[in-house]
XYZ file of C-alpha atoms in Angstrom:
180
model
C -1.509 -37.644 58.936
C 0.603 -40.424 60.359
C 0.598 -43.867 58.719
C -0.970 -45.367 61.870
C -4.180 -43.554 60.965
C -4.519 -45.350 57.630
C -6.629 -48.432 58.191
C -5.836 -51.820 56.680
C -8.694 -53.508 54.793
C -10.821 -55.435 57.279
C -9.957 -53.158 60.220
C -12.796 -51.437 62.010
C -12.680 -47.814 61.083
C -11.548 -45.299 63.693
C -13.912 -42.568 64.851
C -11.082 -40.302 65.940
C -7.329 -40.045 66.312
C -5.579 -38.430 69.269
C -2.265 -36.571 69.219
C -0.428 -35.691 72.446
C 1.607 -32.477 72.463
C 4.030 -30.801 74.834
C 4.083 -27.129 73.905
C 4.864 -27.032 70.151
C 6.107 -30.645 69.876
C 3.988 -33.691 69.177
C 5.096 -36.566 71.416
C 4.595 -40.104 70.135
C 2.445 -41.315 67.295
C -1.183 -40.603 66.557
C -3.450 -42.882 68.593
C -6.272 -44.298 66.456
C -9.528 -44.964 68.352
C -11.995 -47.698 67.357
C -13.609 -48.469 70.735
C -16.591 -46.297 71.800
C -14.680 -45.048 74.855
C -11.019 -44.195 75.509
C -9.220 -43.440 78.761
C -6.272 -41.061 78.352
C -4.145 -41.002 81.508
C -0.605 -40.382 82.633
C 1.064 -43.205 84.485
C -1.431 -45.518 86.058
C -1.011 -49.229 85.419
C -4.677 -50.160 85.750
C -7.079 -49.857 82.856
C -6.725 -49.783 79.109
C -6.209 -46.756 76.984
C -3.683 -44.174 75.933
C -0.939 -43.959 78.581
C 0.895 -40.656 78.098
C 3.576 -41.663 80.601
C 4.809 -44.369 78.232
C 5.616 -41.828 75.535
C 9.241 -40.743 75.358
C 9.471 -37.009 75.772
C 12.648 -35.038 75.239
C 11.069 -32.036 76.944
C 12.997 -31.182 80.101
C 10.979 -28.059 80.863
C 10.100 -27.945 84.573
C 6.603 -26.706 83.763
C 5.959 -29.612 81.364
C 7.256 -32.087 83.985
C 5.066 -30.488 86.670
C 1.913 -30.588 84.514
C 2.647 -34.166 83.324
C 2.739 -35.239 86.972
C -0.735 -33.713 87.526
C -2.526 -35.506 84.647
C -3.153 -38.592 86.821
C -6.345 -40.376 85.756
C -6.681 -37.821 82.944
C -9.802 -37.880 80.824
C -12.261 -40.255 79.255
C -13.457 -39.653 75.682
C -16.784 -41.341 74.948
C -18.601 -41.474 71.627
C -22.344 -41.288 72.302
C -25.340 -41.016 69.967
C -25.487 -37.232 70.470
C -21.746 -36.577 70.100
C -18.474 -37.007 71.947
C -18.278 -36.406 75.683
C -15.146 -35.661 77.683
C -15.139 -36.594 81.356
C -12.422 -35.045 83.526
C -11.063 -37.872 85.699
C -8.072 -35.772 86.794
C -7.709 -33.867 90.070
C -7.156 -30.617 88.119
C -9.220 -28.701 85.560
C -8.955 -29.361 81.843
C -9.590 -26.800 79.112
C -11.413 -27.524 75.859
C -11.874 -25.665 72.598
C -14.329 -26.998 70.003
C -16.208 -25.353 67.146
C -19.401 -27.133 68.223
C -19.316 -25.674 71.755
C -19.697 -22.089 70.557
C -21.847 -19.743 68.546
C -21.010 -20.538 64.891
C -20.923 -16.820 64.065
C -18.269 -16.127 66.682
C -14.893 -15.041 65.289
C -12.891 -16.641 68.083
C -13.810 -19.852 69.812
C -13.954 -19.814 73.584
C -11.918 -22.131 75.749
C -14.157 -23.978 78.220
C -12.891 -24.947 81.675
C -14.036 -28.356 82.948
C -13.518 -29.025 86.644
C -12.498 -32.430 88.065
C -15.389 -34.895 88.110
C -17.375 -33.017 85.452
C -18.003 -33.735 81.792
C -18.823 -31.721 78.695
C -20.179 -32.587 75.271
C -17.022 -31.535 73.463
C -18.156 -32.453 69.987
C -21.554 -32.560 68.302
C -21.561 -34.334 64.910
C -24.840 -32.787 63.748
C -23.668 -29.281 64.586
C -20.263 -29.932 62.957
C -21.898 -30.992 59.693
C -24.155 -27.941 59.748
C -21.091 -25.700 60.222
C -19.491 -27.073 57.045
C -20.005 -25.160 53.852
C -20.015 -27.905 51.198
C -20.388 -25.444 48.304
C -17.302 -23.560 49.391
C -14.463 -24.437 46.973
C -11.838 -23.374 49.508
C -13.404 -25.701 52.086
C -13.090 -28.680 49.736
C -9.349 -28.095 49.303
C -8.289 -28.202 52.950
C -8.990 -30.059 56.171
C -11.615 -28.367 58.298
C -10.791 -27.536 61.900
C -14.411 -28.016 62.947
C -13.676 -31.724 63.274
C -10.875 -31.075 65.762
C -11.077 -30.552 69.524
C -8.163 -29.262 71.591
C -7.826 -30.248 75.256
C -5.205 -28.863 77.638
C -4.380 -30.389 81.007
C -4.145 -28.006 84.021
C -3.346 -24.812 82.029
C -5.796 -22.721 80.011
C -5.204 -20.549 76.959
C -6.971 -17.894 74.923
C -8.358 -14.435 75.643
C -8.694 -14.962 79.410
C -5.224 -16.421 79.963
C -1.593 -15.386 79.659
C -1.101 -18.139 77.040
C -2.751 -17.003 73.817
C -2.264 -20.258 71.894
C -2.627 -23.891 72.876
C 0.906 -24.504 71.588
C 2.069 -22.517 74.641
C 0.376 -25.012 76.982
C 2.669 -27.594 78.600
C 0.573 -30.737 77.930
C -2.337 -30.943 75.524
C -4.284 -33.187 73.193
C -5.599 -32.741 69.690
C -8.590 -34.974 68.932
C -9.346 -35.254 65.213
C -12.733 -36.756 64.366
C -13.335 -38.931 61.365
C -15.936 -37.060 59.313
C -16.748 -40.051 57.067
């Protein structure tokens, strides 16, 4: 992880970090989140939060440029008692993949489409902890993807889409939850 994620003594601990990606390239640094709510938007001067439009992108792909222009008000991530909610503030759908949204016995996680103006509980801490296998030696040796949520703007991926992997999506976020 990026050095920005490491907290100085006395800092309030983050509950998640957010990485912004364009296709297979991470753009900018990891954004560490301490506040209970975070707005992630493209290029709107009002409000506080993670402004994707301020990140320097070398990507000249027309599709990336087109999708970037559609992010608009983007999303709001909110940490609630029951988990983390994502509210789609954009004018276009967003797509979310999370281990806690699906049947734990499923081999492939589904990608959920969230229409503008709607929200979804994208992450459930209790369910995530129950999905861990603490006695599993292999689990202890590597980070667990159950504490990560992937969110794509405008374009979906997975079994129902032409893009099989999120790294083929023009603009997407990786939200990594602090499991401490």
